[in-house]
Amino acid sequence: MSIQFSKIARTPAYRALASAITEQILDGRLPEGAQLPTEAQLCEVFGVNRSTVREGIRVLEEAHLLRRESAKKLVVSRPSTEQTSHQFKRALLLHEVSCSELWEALIALEPAMARHAAQRHDEQLIAQLRDNLARTAETLSREDRTEDLDIEFHALIGQMCGNRALMLAREPLSSLFYPTFQAVLNRLPGAGLRMLEAHTEIFEAIREGDPEAAQLWMHRHIRDFKRGCEMAKLDMNRPIAAWENGA
Amino acid sequence: MSIQFSKIARTPAYRALASAITEQILDGRLPEGAQLPTEAQLCEVFGVNRSTVREGIRVLEEAHLLRRESAKKLVVSRPSTEQTSHQFKRALLLHEVSCSELWEALIALEPAMARHAAQRHDEQLIAQLRDNLARTAETLSREDRTEDLDIEFHALIGQMCGNRALMLAREPLSSLFYPTFQAVLNRLPGAGLRMLEAHTEIFEAIREGDPEAAQLWMHRHIRDFKRGCEMAKLDMNRPIAAWENGA
DNA sequence: ATCAGGGCTTTGTCGAACAATTTCGTACAA
DNA sequence: TTGTACGAAATTGTTCGACAAAGCCCTGAT
């Protein structure tokens, strides 16, 4: 019988350093906002050269576990919603996920979020929603950037439902849909008005604290959108593409 | 009137380098699998020192846009499902998202996925599901690692629905729920059997290609799980915690 | 006490070097 | 001609040392 050997794991020092710090962050020994030692001190602690330390820090910065607060203050951080959502978006983009895949995910999430939003009463967010509707009505007459207000409307509902897991999952999907929104609104004359009507119904349901109605109208709204895509002759099976303001 | 100045963006060279390469990857000039020049060549191209080049590469590696294929072969990569899902999980963990938030997201996603799964006919995945059920039945008598099989069952349905957006959103949520599954199964004697029954119904619906039934049973299954948490006296408002095998 | 200035610290970047390992090319053997 | 083994070159991971620029702190003058 022969002895079994497994491959020797050759971990570079910069990676070992990054892992060591990551571990301390994840188990709470390094809490959010804690300031890290200087590069020179890290050299001593880990017994490696500054170049190596710096490579390790790059890794952690990109993972958003560290960030620079000022030019020479490196602190422990937690990945922000935007950062996480940005990573998610990029992955979906590179995998060339199709519009229908996105849409199927949205129609699962958005109605649920509207439902939860209706169960909360946040006067400030209700006011923001009202304001959003007013601006939408106004821009409709000018045929101008309506899609931005659509995105905003749904984002506000996301905030209102107060569920970070849902928010984190929804935001990238919604934002990747932007070019499609744009296309539908441009090609279908009645789409903007129809959108405003649906938004209004959803808003009313949320304001009155009626989860069922909010969910139902949101479901209709999203379903309608797909119909809009079909009427605008958009190919839902084509992969989504990045749009200028953020990939 | 005074001239307005905006802050001068002082981008470090390693970051500029990372951005330049990222851009080329995102717009397709550097396709998946393409091999990058050596560090020395990158030094020449960008006119910076090798240390700087290396810091830039670390950034891209951590973003999973580059990976080492062999020790000295650096190729363009797209973030894998596991990598993206890992980032997502870590973010949810660090933000101390509560069990009920996770659950609300899952009950929005899982039934939709079961529905889509029932609309496909993948004999191989159906066979895998059948096998999973058999193993679940077997382990039930031994009270042994049933939670692993639960995770696997839902993952298989995720694969079956064939929607990568849904899969990417669901996987981290499900996996973060692991310790909770475990707790419920340990504390509630009948929970394992009840789970198996629900899985069986879902499986049958999918096998018969009945989307409505698949969705309905999955919904019941997830709803039941919350009930299980309540009966097991688990506090759903407590933040989720990492479990040993992967944070 | 407040403010300005100067010195120290720290980061970003550079250049050069070396060990270990991989890859390549070549010469040799079948 | 093909296959193989050896040696050389290339490449990465890492170290050391250095310097400019920018930020921070302390002190001294007002």
Coordinates of C-alpha atoms (C1' of nucleotides) in Angstrom, one line a residue:
Chain A
M1 CA 0.0 0.0 0.0
S2 CA 1.2 3.4 -0.9
I3 CA 1.0 6.6 1.1
Q4 CA -1.5 9.1 -0.3
F5 CA -0.3 12.6 -0.9
S6 CA -2.5 15.6 -1.5
K7 CA -1.4 18.6 -3.4
I8 CA 0.5 21.1 -1.3
A9 CA -1.4 24.3 -1.0
R10 CA 1.0 27.1 -2.0
T11 CA -0.7 30.1 -0.6
P12 CA 1.1 33.3 -1.4
A13 CA 1.9 35.5 1.6
Y14 CA -0.3 38.4 0.4
R15 CA -3.2 36.0 0.3
A16 CA -2.5 34.6 3.7
L17 CA -2.4 38.1 5.1
A18 CA -5.7 39.0 3.5
S19 CA -7.3 35.8 4.9
A20 CA -6.0 36.5 8.4
I21 CA -7.5 40.0 8.4
T22 CA -10.7 38.8 6.8
E23 CA -11.2 36.3 9.5
Q24 CA -10.8 38.9 12.2
I25 CA -13.3 41.1 10.5
L26 CA -15.9 38.3 10.0
D27 CA -15.8 37.1 13.6
G28 CA -16.0 40.6 14.9
R29 CA -12.6 41.0 16.5
L30 CA -12.2 43.9 14.0
P31 CA -15.4 45.8 14.2
E32 CA -16.8 48.1 11.5
G33 CA -14.9 51.4 11.6
A34 CA -11.9 50.0 13.5
Q35 CA -8.7 51.6 12.2
L36 CA -6.0 49.3 10.9
P37 CA -2.3 49.6 11.8
T38 CA -0.1 51.4 9.3
E39 CA 1.5 49.4 6.5
A40 CA 4.9 49.5 8.3
Q41 CA 3.3 48.1 11.4
L42 CA 1.5 45.4 9.4
C43 CA 4.9 44.5 8.0
E44 CA 6.2 43.8 11.5
V45 CA 3.1 42.0 12.7
F46 CA 3.1 39.6 9.7
G47 CA 6.8 39.5 9.1
V48 CA 6.6 40.4 5.5
N49 CA 7.7 43.2 3.2
R50 CA 5.6 46.3 2.6
S51 CA 5.0 45.4 -1.0
T52 CA 3.4 42.1 0.2
V53 CA 1.3 44.0 2.8
R54 CA 0.1 46.4 0.1
E55 CA -1.0 43.5 -2.2
G56 CA -2.9 42.0 0.7
I57 CA -4.6 45.3 1.4
R58 CA -5.7 45.7 -2.3
V59 CA -7.4 42.4 -2.0
L60 CA -9.4 43.5 1.1
E61 CA -10.2 46.9 -0.3
E62 CA -11.7 45.3 -3.4
A63 CA -13.7 43.0 -1.3
H64 CA -15.0 46.1 0.4
L65 CA -13.9 44.9 3.8
L66 CA -11.5 47.8 4.1
R67 CA -11.8 51.3 2.9
R68 CA -9.8 54.5 3.1
E69 CA -11.6 57.0 5.3
S70 CA -9.0 59.7 4.6
A71 CA -5.9 59.4 2.6
K72 CA -4.0 57.7 5.5
K73 CA -6.7 56.2 7.5
L74 CA -7.6 52.6 6.6
V75 CA -10.7 51.3 8.4
V76 CA -12.8 48.2 8.6
S77 CA -15.9 48.5 6.4
R78 CA -18.9 46.5 5.5
P79 CA -19.8 46.3 1.8
S80 CA -22.4 48.9 1.1
T81 CA -25.7 48.1 -0.7
E82 CA -24.4 49.8 -3.8
Q83 CA -21.1 47.9 -3.8
T84 CA -22.8 44.5 -3.4
S85 CA -25.4 45.3 -5.9
H86 CA -22.7 46.5 -8.3
Q87 CA -20.9 43.2 -8.1
F88 CA -24.2 41.3 -8.6
K89 CA -24.9 43.4 -11.7
R90 CA -21.5 42.8 -13.2
A91 CA -21.9 39.1 -12.7
L92 CA -25.3 39.1 -14.4
L93 CA -23.9 41.2 -17.2
L94 CA -20.9 39.0 -17.9
H95 CA -23.1 35.9 -17.8
E96 CA -25.3 37.5 -20.4
V97 CA -28.5 36.8 -18.5
S98 CA -31.5 37.4 -20.7
C99 CA -34.3 39.9 -20.3
S100 CA -36.8 37.2 -19.6
E101 CA -34.7 35.8 -16.8
L102 CA -34.5 39.2 -15.2
W103 CA -38.2 39.8 -15.7
E104 CA -39.1 36.4 -14.1
A105 CA -37.0 37.4 -11.1
L106 CA -38.6 40.8 -10.9
I107 CA -42.1 39.5 -11.0
A108 CA -41.3 37.2 -8.1
L109 CA -39.8 40.0 -6.1
E110 CA -41.6 43.3 -6.8
P111 CA -45.1 42.2 -5.8
A112 CA -43.8 40.7 -2.6
M113 CA -42.0 44.0 -1.8
A114 CA -45.1 46.1 -2.5
R115 CA -47.0 43.9 -0.1
H116 CA -44.5 44.4 2.6
A117 CA -44.3 48.1 1.9
A118 CA -48.1 48.4 2.4
Q119 CA -47.6 46.9 5.9
R120 CA -45.4 49.7 7.0
H121 CA -46.3 53.3 7.5
D122 CA -43.4 55.6 6.7
E123 CA -44.8 59.1 6.2
Q124 CA -41.6 60.3 4.8
L125 CA -41.3 57.7 2.1
I126 CA -45.0 58.1 1.3
A127 CA -44.3 61.7 0.7
Q128 CA -41.4 60.8 -1.5
L129 CA -43.6 58.4 -3.5
R130 CA -46.2 61.1 -3.9
D131 CA -43.6 63.5 -5.1
N132 CA -42.3 60.9 -7.5
L133 CA -45.8 60.5 -9.0
A134 CA -46.2 64.2 -9.4
R135 CA -42.9 64.5 -11.3
T136 CA -43.8 61.5 -13.4
A137 CA -47.1 63.2 -14.4
E138 CA -45.2 66.3 -15.3
T139 CA -42.5 64.6 -17.4
L140 CA -45.0 62.6 -19.2
S141 CA -46.2 65.7 -21.1
R142 CA -42.6 66.4 -22.1
E143 CA -41.7 62.8 -22.9
D144 CA -38.6 63.2 -20.8
R145 CA -36.6 60.7 -18.8
T146 CA -39.6 58.9 -17.5
E147 CA -37.6 55.8 -17.1
D148 CA -35.5 57.4 -14.3
L149 CA -38.6 58.1 -12.4
D150 CA -39.8 54.5 -12.8
I151 CA -36.6 53.2 -11.4
E152 CA -36.9 55.7 -8.6
F153 CA -40.5 54.6 -7.8
H154 CA -39.5 51.0 -7.5
A155 CA -36.5 51.8 -5.5
L156 CA -38.6 53.8 -3.0
I157 CA -40.9 50.9 -2.6
G158 CA -37.8 48.7 -2.0
Q159 CA -36.7 51.1 0.7
M160 CA -40.1 51.1 2.2
C161 CA -40.5 47.4 2.6
G162 CA -37.4 47.6 4.8
N163 CA -36.1 44.1 3.9
R164 CA -32.4 44.3 3.0
A165 CA -32.3 40.8 1.5
L166 CA -35.1 41.7 -0.9
M167 CA -33.6 45.1 -1.6
L168 CA -30.2 43.7 -2.4
A169 CA -31.7 41.2 -4.7
R170 CA -34.0 43.5 -6.5
E171 CA -31.9 46.6 -7.1
P172 CA -29.4 45.1 -9.6
L173 CA -32.2 43.5 -11.5
S174 CA -34.2 46.6 -11.8
S175 CA -31.2 48.7 -12.7
L176 CA -30.2 46.2 -15.5
F177 CA -33.6 46.7 -16.9
Y178 CA -33.0 50.3 -17.5
P179 CA -32.3 50.2 -21.2
T180 CA -35.3 48.0 -21.8
F181 CA -37.6 50.5 -19.9
Q182 CA -36.2 53.2 -22.1
A183 CA -36.9 51.3 -25.2
V184 CA -40.5 50.5 -24.3
L185 CA -41.2 54.0 -23.3
N186 CA -39.8 55.4 -26.5
R187 CA -41.5 53.0 -28.8
L188 CA -44.9 52.8 -27.3
P189 CA -46.8 56.1 -27.1
G190 CA -49.2 55.0 -24.4
A191 CA -46.7 53.3 -22.2
G192 CA -45.8 56.3 -20.0
L193 CA -49.4 57.0 -19.1
R194 CA -50.1 53.4 -18.4
M195 CA -47.1 53.2 -16.1
L196 CA -48.3 56.3 -14.2
E197 CA -51.7 54.7 -13.7
A198 CA -50.3 51.5 -12.3
H199 CA -47.9 53.5 -10.1
T200 CA -50.8 55.5 -8.8
E201 CA -52.8 52.4 -7.9
I202 CA -49.8 50.9 -6.2
F203 CA -49.2 54.1 -4.3
E204 CA -52.8 54.3 -3.2
A205 CA -52.8 50.7 -2.0
I206 CA -49.6 51.3 0.0
R207 CA -50.9 54.6 1.5
E208 CA -54.1 52.9 2.6
G209 CA -52.1 50.0 4.0
D210 CA -53.7 47.4 1.8
P211 CA -51.1 44.7 1.2
E212 CA -53.3 42.6 -1.1
A213 CA -54.1 45.4 -3.4
A214 CA -50.5 46.6 -3.5
Q215 CA -49.2 43.2 -4.4
L216 CA -51.9 42.7 -7.0
W217 CA -51.3 46.0 -8.8
M218 CA -47.6 45.5 -8.7
H219 CA -48.0 42.1 -10.3
R220 CA -50.2 43.6 -13.0
H221 CA -47.7 46.4 -13.5
I222 CA -44.8 44.0 -14.0
R223 CA -46.9 41.7 -16.2
D224 CA -47.9 44.7 -18.3
F225 CA -44.3 45.6 -18.8
K226 CA -43.6 42.3 -20.4
R227 CA -46.6 42.9 -22.7
G228 CA -45.1 46.3 -23.5
C229 CA -41.8 44.6 -24.5
E230 CA -43.7 42.3 -26.8
M231 CA -45.7 45.1 -28.4
A232 CA -42.5 47.0 -28.9
K233 CA -41.1 44.0 -30.6
L234 CA -38.2 43.6 -28.2
D235 CA -36.5 40.3 -28.0
M236 CA -36.7 39.2 -24.4
N237 CA -34.3 36.3 -25.0
R238 CA -31.5 38.6 -25.9
P239 CA -28.9 39.1 -23.1
I240 CA -29.1 42.3 -21.2
A241 CA -26.5 45.0 -22.0
A242 CA -24.8 47.6 -19.9
W243 CA -26.0 51.1 -20.1
E244 CA -23.7 54.1 -20.0
N245 CA -24.1 55.3 -16.4
G246 CA -23.0 52.2 -14.6
A247 CA -22.3 48.6 -15.5
Chain B
M1 CA -18.7 85.7 -9.1
S2 CA -16.1 83.1 -8.4
I3 CA -15.1 80.1 -10.6
Q4 CA -16.4 76.8 -9.3
F5 CA -13.8 74.1 -8.8
S6 CA -14.5 70.4 -8.4
K7 CA -12.4 68.2 -6.3
I8 CA -9.5 66.8 -8.3
A9 CA -9.7 63.0 -8.5
R10 CA -6.4 61.6 -7.3
T11 CA -6.6 58.2 -8.7
P12 CA -3.6 56.0 -7.7
A13 CA -1.9 54.4 -10.7
Y14 CA -2.7 50.8 -9.6
R15 CA -6.4 51.7 -9.6
A16 CA -6.2 53.4 -13.0
L17 CA -4.6 50.3 -14.4
A18 CA -7.3 48.1 -12.9
S19 CA -10.0 50.3 -14.4
A20 CA -8.4 50.3 -17.8
I21 CA -8.3 46.5 -17.8
T22 CA -11.8 46.2 -16.4
E23 CA -13.1 48.4 -19.1
Q24 CA -11.6 46.2 -21.8
I25 CA -13.0 43.1 -20.2
L26 CA -16.5 44.5 -19.8
D27 CA -16.8 45.7 -23.4
G28 CA -15.5 42.5 -24.7
R29 CA -12.1 43.5 -26.1
L30 CA -10.7 41.0 -23.6
P31 CA -12.9 38.0 -23.9
E32 CA -13.3 35.2 -21.3
G33 CA -10.2 33.0 -21.2
A34 CA -7.9 35.5 -23.0
Q35 CA -4.4 35.5 -21.6
L36 CA -2.9 38.6 -20.1
P37 CA 0.6 39.9 -20.8
T38 CA 3.2 39.2 -18.2
E39 CA 3.8 41.6 -15.4
A40 CA 6.9 43.0 -17.1
Q41 CA 5.0 43.6 -20.3
L42 CA 2.2 45.4 -18.4
C43 CA 4.8 47.6 -16.8
E44 CA 5.9 48.7 -20.3
V45 CA 2.4 49.1 -21.6
F46 CA 1.2 51.2 -18.7
G47 CA 4.6 52.8 -18.0
V48 CA 4.5 52.0 -14.3
N49 CA 6.6 49.9 -11.9
R50 CA 6.0 46.2 -11.4
S51 CA 4.8 46.7 -7.8
T52 CA 2.1 49.0 -9.1
V53 CA 1.1 46.5 -11.8
R54 CA 0.9 43.8 -9.2
E55 CA -1.4 45.8 -6.9
G56 CA -3.6 46.4 -9.9
I57 CA -3.8 42.7 -10.7
R58 CA -4.7 41.9 -7.1
V59 CA -7.7 44.2 -7.4
L60 CA -8.9 42.5 -10.6
E61 CA -8.3 39.0 -9.1
E62 CA -10.4 39.8 -6.1
A63 CA -13.1 41.1 -8.4
H64 CA -12.9 37.7 -10.1
L65 CA -12.3 39.3 -13.5
L66 CA -8.9 37.7 -13.7
R67 CA -7.8 34.3 -12.4
R68 CA -4.6 32.3 -12.5
E69 CA -5.1 29.3 -14.7
S70 CA -1.7 27.9 -13.9
A71 CA 1.0 29.5 -11.8
K72 CA 2.1 31.8 -14.5
K73 CA -0.9 32.1 -16.7
L74 CA -3.3 35.0 -15.9
V75 CA -6.5 34.8 -17.9
V76 CA -9.7 36.8 -18.1
S77 CA -12.5 35.3 -16.1
R78 CA -16.1 35.8 -15.3
P79 CA -17.2 35.7 -11.7
S80 CA -18.6 32.2 -11.1
T81 CA -22.0 31.6 -9.5
E82 CA -20.2 30.5 -6.3
Q83 CA -18.1 33.6 -6.2
T84 CA -20.9 36.0 -6.7
S85 CA -23.1 34.2 -4.2
H86 CA -20.3 34.2 -1.7
Q87 CA -19.9 38.0 -1.9
F88 CA -23.7 38.3 -1.5
K89 CA -23.7 36.1 1.5
R90 CA -20.9 37.9 3.2
A91 CA -22.7 41.2 2.7
L92 CA -25.9 39.9 4.2
L93 CA -23.9 38.5 7.1
L94 CA -22.1 41.7 7.8
H95 CA -25.3 43.7 7.7
E96 CA -26.8 41.3 10.2
V97 CA -29.9 40.7 8.2
S98 CA -32.6 38.9 10.2
C99 CA -34.0 35.5 9.7
S100 CA -37.4 36.9 8.9
E101 CA -35.9 39.1 6.2
L102 CA -34.3 36.1 4.6
W103 CA -37.5 34.1 4.9
E104 CA -39.6 36.8 3.3
A105 CA -37.2 36.8 0.4
L106 CA -37.2 33.1 0.1
I107 CA -41.0 32.8 0.1
A108 CA -41.0 35.2 -2.7
L109 CA -38.4 33.3 -4.8
E110 CA -38.8 29.6 -4.1
P111 CA -42.4 29.2 -5.2
A112 CA -41.6 31.1 -8.4
M113 CA -38.7 28.9 -9.1
A114 CA -40.7 25.7 -8.4
R115 CA -43.2 27.0 -10.9
H116 CA -40.6 27.5 -13.6
A117 CA -39.0 24.2 -12.8
A118 CA -42.3 22.4 -13.5
Q119 CA -42.4 24.0 -16.9
R120 CA -39.1 22.3 -18.0
H121 CA -38.5 18.6 -18.5
D122 CA -35.0 17.7 -17.6
E123 CA -34.9 14.0 -17.0
Q124 CA -31.5 14.1 -15.5
L125 CA -32.4 16.6 -12.8
I126 CA -35.7 14.8 -12.2
A127 CA -33.6 11.7 -11.5
Q128 CA -31.4 13.7 -9.2
L129 CA -34.4 15.0 -7.3
R130 CA -35.8 11.4 -7.0
D131 CA -32.5 10.3 -5.6
N132 CA -32.5 13.2 -3.2
L133 CA -35.9 12.1 -1.9
A134 CA -34.7 8.6 -1.4
R135 CA -31.7 9.6 0.5
T136 CA -33.8 12.0 2.6
A137 CA -36.2 9.2 3.5
E138 CA -33.2 7.1 4.5
T139 CA -31.5 9.6 6.7
L140 CA -34.8 10.5 8.4
S141 CA -34.6 7.2 10.2
R142 CA -31.1 8.0 11.4
E143 CA -31.8 11.6 12.2
D144 CA -28.7 12.5 10.3
R145 CA -27.8 15.6 8.3
T146 CA -31.2 15.9 6.9
E147 CA -30.6 19.7 6.5
D148 CA -27.9 19.0 3.9
L149 CA -30.4 17.2 1.8
D150 CA -33.0 20.0 2.2
I151 CA -30.4 22.5 0.9
E152 CA -29.6 20.1 -2.0
F153 CA -33.3 19.6 -2.9
H154 CA -33.9 23.4 -3.2
A155 CA -30.6 23.8 -5.1
L156 CA -31.7 21.2 -7.6
I157 CA -35.0 23.0 -8.2
G158 CA -33.0 26.2 -8.6
Q159 CA -30.9 24.5 -11.3
M160 CA -33.9 23.1 -12.9
C161 CA -35.7 26.4 -13.3
G162 CA -32.8 27.5 -15.4
N163 CA -33.0 31.1 -14.5
R164 CA -29.6 32.4 -13.5
A165 CA -30.9 35.6 -12.0
L166 CA -33.2 33.7 -9.7
M167 CA -30.5 31.2 -8.9
L168 CA -28.0 33.8 -8.0
A169 CA -30.5 35.5 -5.7
R170 CA -31.8 32.4 -4.1
E171 CA -28.6 30.5 -3.4
P172 CA -27.1 32.8 -0.8
L173 CA -30.3 33.2 1.1
S174 CA -30.9 29.5 1.3
S175 CA -27.4 28.8 2.4
L176 CA -27.5 31.4 5.1
F177 CA -30.6 29.6 6.4
Y178 CA -28.6 26.5 7.1
P179 CA -28.2 26.9 10.8
T180 CA -31.8 27.6 11.2
F181 CA -32.8 24.5 9.2
Q182 CA -30.6 22.6 11.5
A183 CA -32.1 24.0 14.6
V184 CA -35.7 23.3 13.5
L185 CA -34.9 19.8 12.5
N186 CA -33.1 19.1 15.8
R187 CA -35.8 20.5 18.0
L188 CA -39.0 19.4 16.3
P189 CA -39.4 15.7 16.1
G190 CA -41.9 15.6 13.3
A191 CA -40.2 18.3 11.2
G192 CA -38.1 15.9 9.1
L193 CA -41.0 13.8 8.0
R194 CA -43.1 16.9 7.3
M195 CA -40.3 18.2 5.1
L196 CA -40.1 15.0 3.2
E197 CA -43.8 15.0 2.5
A198 CA -43.7 18.5 1.2
H199 CA -40.6 17.7 -1.0
T200 CA -42.4 14.7 -2.3
E201 CA -45.5 16.7 -3.3
I202 CA -43.3 19.4 -5.0
F203 CA -41.4 16.7 -6.8
E204 CA -44.5 15.0 -8.1
A205 CA -45.9 18.3 -9.3
I206 CA -42.7 19.1 -11.2
R207 CA -42.5 15.6 -12.6
E208 CA -46.0 15.9 -13.9
G209 CA -45.3 19.3 -15.3
D210 CA -47.9 21.1 -13.1
P211 CA -46.6 24.6 -12.4
E212 CA -49.5 25.6 -10.3
A213 CA -49.2 22.7 -7.9
A214 CA -45.5 23.0 -7.7
Q215 CA -45.7 26.7 -6.8
L216 CA -48.5 26.1 -4.3
W217 CA -46.7 23.2 -2.5
M218 CA -43.5 25.1 -2.4
H219 CA -45.3 28.1 -0.9
R220 CA -46.8 25.8 1.8
H221 CA -43.5 24.3 2.4
I222 CA -41.8 27.6 3.0
R223 CA -44.7 28.8 5.1
D224 CA -44.5 25.7 7.2
F225 CA -40.9 26.3 7.8
K226 CA -41.6 29.6 9.5
R227 CA -44.2 27.9 11.6
G228 CA -41.5 25.3 12.5
C229 CA -39.3 28.2 13.6
E230 CA -42.0 29.5 15.8
M231 CA -42.8 26.2 17.3
A232 CA -39.1 25.6 18.0
K233 CA -39.1 29.0 19.7
L234 CA -36.5 30.5 17.4
D235 CA -36.3 34.2 17.4
M236 CA -36.8 35.2 13.7
N237 CA -35.7 38.7 14.4
R238 CA -32.3 37.8 15.4
P239 CA -29.6 38.3 12.8
I240 CA -28.4 35.3 10.9
A241 CA -25.0 33.9 11.8
A242 CA -22.3 32.3 9.8
W243 CA -21.9 28.5 9.9
E244 CA -18.7 26.7 9.9
N245 CA -18.5 25.5 6.3
G246 CA -18.6 28.8 4.6
A247 CA -19.4 32.4 5.5
Chain C
dA1 C1' -6.3 80.8 23.2
dT2 C1' -5.6 80.8 18.2
dC3 C1' -3.2 80.4 14.2
dA4 C1' 1.0 79.5 11.2
dG5 C1' 4.8 77.0 10.3
dG6 C1' 7.8 73.2 10.3
dG7 C1' 8.9 68.5 11.1
dC8 C1' 7.5 63.8 11.3
dT9 C1' 4.6 60.1 9.4
dT10 C1' 2.5 57.6 6.0
dT11 C1' 1.2 56.5 1.5
dG12 C1' 2.1 55.9 -3.5
dT13 C1' 5.6 54.8 -6.5
dC14 C1' 10.0 53.4 -8.2
dG15 C1' 14.3 50.5 -9.1
dA16 C1' 16.9 46.5 -8.4
dA17 C1' 17.5 42.0 -6.8
dC18 C1' 16.9 36.8 -5.8
dA19 C1' 14.8 32.2 -5.1
dA20 C1' 11.6 29.0 -6.8
dT21 C1' 9.0 27.2 -10.4
dT22 C1' 7.3 26.8 -14.9
dT23 C1' 8.0 26.8 -19.8
dC24 C1' 10.7 26.4 -23.7
dG25 C1' 14.2 24.8 -26.7
dT26 C1' 17.6 21.9 -27.9
dA27 C1' 20.3 18.0 -28.1
dC28 C1' 20.4 13.3 -27.6
dA29 C1' 18.6 8.5 -27.9
dA30 C1' 15.5 5.0 -29.9
Chain D
dT1 C1' 11.3 10.7 -37.4
dT2 C1' 9.7 10.7 -32.9
dG3 C1' 10.2 10.8 -28.1
dT4 C1' 12.6 12.2 -24.1
dA5 C1' 15.6 14.3 -20.9
dC6 C1' 18.3 18.0 -19.7
dG7 C1' 19.5 22.8 -19.3
dA8 C1' 18.4 27.7 -20.1
dA9 C1' 15.3 31.4 -20.1
dA10 C1' 11.2 33.5 -18.5
dT11 C1' 8.0 34.6 -14.9
dT12 C1' 6.2 35.0 -10.4
dG13 C1' 6.5 35.8 -5.4
dT14 C1' 9.1 38.2 -2.3
dT15 C1' 12.6 41.3 -0.3
dC16 C1' 15.2 45.7 0.4
dG17 C1' 15.9 50.4 -0.1
dA18 C1' 14.6 54.9 -1.6
dC19 C1' 12.0 59.2 -2.5
dA20 C1' 8.2 62.7 -3.4
dA21 C1' 3.9 64.2 -2.0
dA22 C1' 0.4 64.7 1.2
dG23 C1' -1.5 64.5 5.8
dC24 C1' -0.9 65.0 10.7
dC25 C1' 0.9 66.8 15.0
dC26 C1' 3.4 69.6 17.8
dT27 C1' 5.4 73.8 18.9
dG28 C1' 6.1 78.6 18.9
dA29 C1' 4.6 83.2 17.9
dT30 C1' 1.0 86.5 18.4

